[in-house]
Short mmCIF file of C-alpha atoms in Angstrom, two decimals:
data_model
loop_
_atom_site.label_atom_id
_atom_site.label_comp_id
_atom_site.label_asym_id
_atom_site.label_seq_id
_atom_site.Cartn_x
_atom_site.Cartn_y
_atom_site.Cartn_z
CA UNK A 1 80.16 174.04 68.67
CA UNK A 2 77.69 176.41 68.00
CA UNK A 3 74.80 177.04 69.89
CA UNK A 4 71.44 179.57 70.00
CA UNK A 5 69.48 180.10 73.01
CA UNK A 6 65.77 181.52 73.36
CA UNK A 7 64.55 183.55 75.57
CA UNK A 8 61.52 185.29 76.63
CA UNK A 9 58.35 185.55 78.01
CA UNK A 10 55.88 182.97 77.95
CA UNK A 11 53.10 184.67 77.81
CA UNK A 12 52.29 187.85 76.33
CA UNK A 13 48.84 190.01 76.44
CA UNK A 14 46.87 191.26 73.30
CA UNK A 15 47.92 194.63 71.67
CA UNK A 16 51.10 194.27 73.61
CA UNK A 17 54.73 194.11 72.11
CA UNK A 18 56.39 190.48 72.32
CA UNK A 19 60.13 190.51 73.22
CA UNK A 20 62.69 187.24 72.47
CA UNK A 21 66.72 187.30 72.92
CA UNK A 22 68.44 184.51 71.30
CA UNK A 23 71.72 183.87 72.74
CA UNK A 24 74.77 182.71 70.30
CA UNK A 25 77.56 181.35 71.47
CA UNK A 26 80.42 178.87 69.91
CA UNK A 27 80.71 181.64 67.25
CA UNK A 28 80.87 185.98 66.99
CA UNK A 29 77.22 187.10 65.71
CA UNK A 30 79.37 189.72 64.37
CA UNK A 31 80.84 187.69 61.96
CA UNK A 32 80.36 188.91 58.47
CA UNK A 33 79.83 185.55 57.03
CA UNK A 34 76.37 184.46 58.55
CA UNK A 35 73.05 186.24 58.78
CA UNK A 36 70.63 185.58 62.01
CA UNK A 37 67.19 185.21 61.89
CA UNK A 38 64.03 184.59 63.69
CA UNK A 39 60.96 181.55 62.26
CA UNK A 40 57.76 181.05 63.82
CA UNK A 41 56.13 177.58 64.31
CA UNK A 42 52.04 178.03 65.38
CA UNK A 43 50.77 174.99 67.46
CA UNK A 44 50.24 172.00 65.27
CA UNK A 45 51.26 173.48 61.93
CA UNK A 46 53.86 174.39 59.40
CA UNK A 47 57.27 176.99 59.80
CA UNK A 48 56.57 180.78 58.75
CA UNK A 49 59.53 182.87 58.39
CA UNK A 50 59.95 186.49 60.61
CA UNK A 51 63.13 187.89 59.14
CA UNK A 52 66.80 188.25 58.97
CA UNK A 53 69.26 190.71 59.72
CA UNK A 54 73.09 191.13 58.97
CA UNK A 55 75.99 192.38 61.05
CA UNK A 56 75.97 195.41 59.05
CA UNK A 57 72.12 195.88 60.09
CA UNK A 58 70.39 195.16 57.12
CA UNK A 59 67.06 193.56 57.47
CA UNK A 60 64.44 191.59 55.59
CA UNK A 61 60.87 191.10 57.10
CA UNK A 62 58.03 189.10 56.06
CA UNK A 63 55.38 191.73 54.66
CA UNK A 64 52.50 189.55 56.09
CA UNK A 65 53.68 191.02 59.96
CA UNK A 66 52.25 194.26 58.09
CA UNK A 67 55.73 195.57 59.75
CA UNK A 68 55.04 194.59 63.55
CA UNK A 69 58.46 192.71 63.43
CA UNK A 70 61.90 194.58 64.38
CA UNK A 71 65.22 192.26 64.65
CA UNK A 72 68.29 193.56 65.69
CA UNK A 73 71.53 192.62 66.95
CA UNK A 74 73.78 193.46 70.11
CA UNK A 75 77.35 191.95 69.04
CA UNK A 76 78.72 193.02 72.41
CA UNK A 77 76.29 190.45 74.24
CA UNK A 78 76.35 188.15 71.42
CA UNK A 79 72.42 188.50 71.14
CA UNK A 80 70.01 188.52 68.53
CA UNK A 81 66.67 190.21 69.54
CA UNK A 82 63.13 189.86 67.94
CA UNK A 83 60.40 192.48 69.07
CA UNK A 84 56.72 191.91 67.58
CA UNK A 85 54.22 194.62 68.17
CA UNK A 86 50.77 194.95 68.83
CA UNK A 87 50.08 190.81 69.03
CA UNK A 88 47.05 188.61 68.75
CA UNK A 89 45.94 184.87 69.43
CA UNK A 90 47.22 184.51 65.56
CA UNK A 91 50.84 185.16 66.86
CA UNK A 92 50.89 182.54 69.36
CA UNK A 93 53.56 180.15 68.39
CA UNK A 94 56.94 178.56 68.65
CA UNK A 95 59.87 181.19 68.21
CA UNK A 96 62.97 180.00 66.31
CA UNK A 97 66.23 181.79 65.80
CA UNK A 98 68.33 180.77 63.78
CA UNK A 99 72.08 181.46 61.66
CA UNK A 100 72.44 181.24 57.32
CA UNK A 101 75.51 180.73 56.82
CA UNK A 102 77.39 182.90 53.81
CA UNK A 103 79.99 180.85 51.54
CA UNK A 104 81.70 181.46 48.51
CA UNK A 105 79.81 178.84 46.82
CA UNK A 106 75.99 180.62 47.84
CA UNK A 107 73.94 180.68 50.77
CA UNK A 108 73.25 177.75 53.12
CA UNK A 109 70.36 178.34 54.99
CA UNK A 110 69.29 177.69 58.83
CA UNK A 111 71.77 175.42 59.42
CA UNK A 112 71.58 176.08 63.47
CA UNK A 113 68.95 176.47 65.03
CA UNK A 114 67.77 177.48 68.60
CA UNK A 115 65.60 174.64 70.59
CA UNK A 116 62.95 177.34 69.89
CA UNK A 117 60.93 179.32 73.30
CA UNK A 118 57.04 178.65 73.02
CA UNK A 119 54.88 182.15 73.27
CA UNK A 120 51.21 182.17 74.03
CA UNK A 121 49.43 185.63 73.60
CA UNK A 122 46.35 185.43 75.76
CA UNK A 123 44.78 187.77 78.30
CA UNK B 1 55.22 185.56 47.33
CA UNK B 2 56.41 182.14 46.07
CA UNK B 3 53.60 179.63 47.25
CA UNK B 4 55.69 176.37 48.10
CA UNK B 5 53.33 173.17 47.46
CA UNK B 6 54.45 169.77 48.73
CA UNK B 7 52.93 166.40 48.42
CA UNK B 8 51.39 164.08 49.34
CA UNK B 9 50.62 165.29 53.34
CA UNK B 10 51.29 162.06 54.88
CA UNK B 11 53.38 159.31 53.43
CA UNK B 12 52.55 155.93 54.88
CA UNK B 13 55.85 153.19 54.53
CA UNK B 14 57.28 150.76 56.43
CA UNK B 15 61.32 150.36 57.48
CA UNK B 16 63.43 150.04 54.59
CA UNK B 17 60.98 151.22 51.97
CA UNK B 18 61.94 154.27 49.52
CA UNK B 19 60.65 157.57 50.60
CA UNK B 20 59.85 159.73 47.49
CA UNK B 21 58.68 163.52 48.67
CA UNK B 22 57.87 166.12 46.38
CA UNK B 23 57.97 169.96 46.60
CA UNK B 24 56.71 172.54 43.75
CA UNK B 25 57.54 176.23 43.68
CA UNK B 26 54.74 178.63 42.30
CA UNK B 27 57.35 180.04 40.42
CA UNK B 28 61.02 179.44 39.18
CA UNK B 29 63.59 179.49 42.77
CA UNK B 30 66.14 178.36 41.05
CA UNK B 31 68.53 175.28 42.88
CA UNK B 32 67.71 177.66 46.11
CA UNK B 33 65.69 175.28 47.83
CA UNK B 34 66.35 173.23 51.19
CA UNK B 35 64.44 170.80 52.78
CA UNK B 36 64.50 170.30 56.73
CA UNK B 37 63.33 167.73 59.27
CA UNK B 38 60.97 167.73 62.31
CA UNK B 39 60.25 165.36 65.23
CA UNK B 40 57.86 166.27 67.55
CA UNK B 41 59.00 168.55 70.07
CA UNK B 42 62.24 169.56 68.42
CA UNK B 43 63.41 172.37 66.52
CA UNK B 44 63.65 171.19 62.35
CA UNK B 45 66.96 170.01 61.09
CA UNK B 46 68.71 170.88 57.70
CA UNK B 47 69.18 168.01 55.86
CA UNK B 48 69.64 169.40 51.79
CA UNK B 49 70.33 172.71 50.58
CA UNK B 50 71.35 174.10 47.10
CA UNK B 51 68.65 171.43 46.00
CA UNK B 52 70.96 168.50 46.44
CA UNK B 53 73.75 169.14 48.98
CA UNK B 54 73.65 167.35 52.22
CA UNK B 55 74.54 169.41 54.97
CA UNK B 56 77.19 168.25 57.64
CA UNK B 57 76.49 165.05 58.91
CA UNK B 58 73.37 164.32 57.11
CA UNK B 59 73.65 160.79 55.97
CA UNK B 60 73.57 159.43 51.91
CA UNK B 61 70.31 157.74 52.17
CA UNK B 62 69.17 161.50 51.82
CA UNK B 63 69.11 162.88 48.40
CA UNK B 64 67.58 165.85 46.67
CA UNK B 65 67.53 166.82 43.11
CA UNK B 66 65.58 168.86 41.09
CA UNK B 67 65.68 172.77 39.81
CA UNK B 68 63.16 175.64 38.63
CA UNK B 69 60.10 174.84 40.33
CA UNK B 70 59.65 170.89 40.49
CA UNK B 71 61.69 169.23 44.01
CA UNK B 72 62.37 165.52 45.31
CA UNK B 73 63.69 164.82 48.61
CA UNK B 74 64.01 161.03 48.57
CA UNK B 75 65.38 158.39 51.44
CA UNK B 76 65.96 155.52 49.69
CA UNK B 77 66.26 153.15 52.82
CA UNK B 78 63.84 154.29 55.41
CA UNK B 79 65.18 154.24 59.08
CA UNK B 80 63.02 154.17 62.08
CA UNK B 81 64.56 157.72 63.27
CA UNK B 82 63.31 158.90 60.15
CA UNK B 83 59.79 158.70 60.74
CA UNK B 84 59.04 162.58 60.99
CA UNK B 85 58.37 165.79 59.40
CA UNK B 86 59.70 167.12 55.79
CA UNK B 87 59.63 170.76 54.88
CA UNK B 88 60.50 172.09 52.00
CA UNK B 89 61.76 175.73 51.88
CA UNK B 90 63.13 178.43 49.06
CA UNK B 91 65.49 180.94 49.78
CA UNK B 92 65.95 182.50 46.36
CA UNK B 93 63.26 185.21 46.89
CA UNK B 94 62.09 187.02 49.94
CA UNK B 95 60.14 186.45 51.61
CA UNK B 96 61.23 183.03 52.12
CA UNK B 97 58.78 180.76 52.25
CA UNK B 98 58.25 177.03 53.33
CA UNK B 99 56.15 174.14 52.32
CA UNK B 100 53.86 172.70 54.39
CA UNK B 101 55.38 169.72 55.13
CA UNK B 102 54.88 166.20 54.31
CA UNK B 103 54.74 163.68 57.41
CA UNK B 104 56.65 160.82 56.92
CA UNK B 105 54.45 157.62 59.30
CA UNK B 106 55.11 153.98 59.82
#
């Protein structure tokens, strides 16, 4: 059964870079038939995507981070990472990883997802 | 960026009653839209993607049809573990983008 795990600091200060590991395990995040990504959740309102990433290290970012976001991937740990530079109040939120799955009929999108690991960006 | 519209915000209905949600794309995404749920405190769940596939274990009071830009999510039997949140969410253009949910209330 698959599984994703977040990770990270609760609480992050202003103009500093916010750092989250998600954990997979139940399947290889090298696996060429699923991209990984990350989806924010602010307090008390709707789901804004971050970006995904492939095994082969392609990305795609949501322009509105005004590229703060890097994701990457360490397939020897498992581990999908999400760093978020220079942070304000606006990024505090609920951080989501999560896997889209890649079939030979089309995509199927966030179909596991991570319980999510709640970030608050205050001094 | 495709804006991703749904309605109404809150749906009021009572056990057993037909839950009709809508979701409008600002442009055409094709059959490349899901829609997930949310309780409170837990991470959403994928219940439809391709438009109108269930995902794995989703059950058939959930059904989804539509294309282009105009989307229905609809539970025809409403169960009391279905009181929750519904987003909507296209995947045919990045960035991906997601509706802002409809809440689903007893």
């Amino acid at each position: 059964q698959l599984q994703l795990q977040e990770s990270g600091p609760g609480l992050v200060k202003p103009s500093e870079t916010l750092s989250l590991t998600c954990t997979v395990s139940g399947d290889p995040i090298s696996s060429t038939s699923y991209y990984w990504g990350w989806i924010r959740q602010p307090p008390g309102q709707g789901l804004e995507w971050i970006g995904n990433i492939y095994i082969s290290g392609s990305t795609n970012y949501n322009p509105s981070l005004n590229s703060r976001a890097t994701i990457s991937v360490d397939a020897s740990r498992n581990q999908l990472s999400l760093k978020l530079s220079s942070v304000t109040a606006a990024d505090t939120a609920v951080y989501y990883c999560a896997r889209v799955d890649i079939t030979i009929f089309g995509v199927v999108p966030l179909d596991y997802w991570g319980q999510g690991t709640p970030v608050t960006v205050s001094s | 960026e495709i804006v991703m519209t749904q309605s109404p915000a809150t749906l009021s209905l009572s056990p057993g009653e037909r839950a009709t949600l809508s979701c409008r794309a600002s442009q055409s995404v094709s059959s490349n839209l899901a829609w997930y749920q949310q309780k409170a405190g837990q991470a959403p769940r994928l219940l439809i993607f391709g438009a109108s596939t269930r995902a794995t274990g989703i059950p058939a009071r959930f059904s989804g049809s539509g294309s282009g830009t105009e989307f229905t999510l609809t539970i025809s039997s409403l169960q009391s573990e279905d009181f929750a949140v519904y987003y909507c969410h296209q995947y045919n253009n990045w960035p991906w983008t997601f509706g802002q949910g409809t809440m689903v209330e007893i």
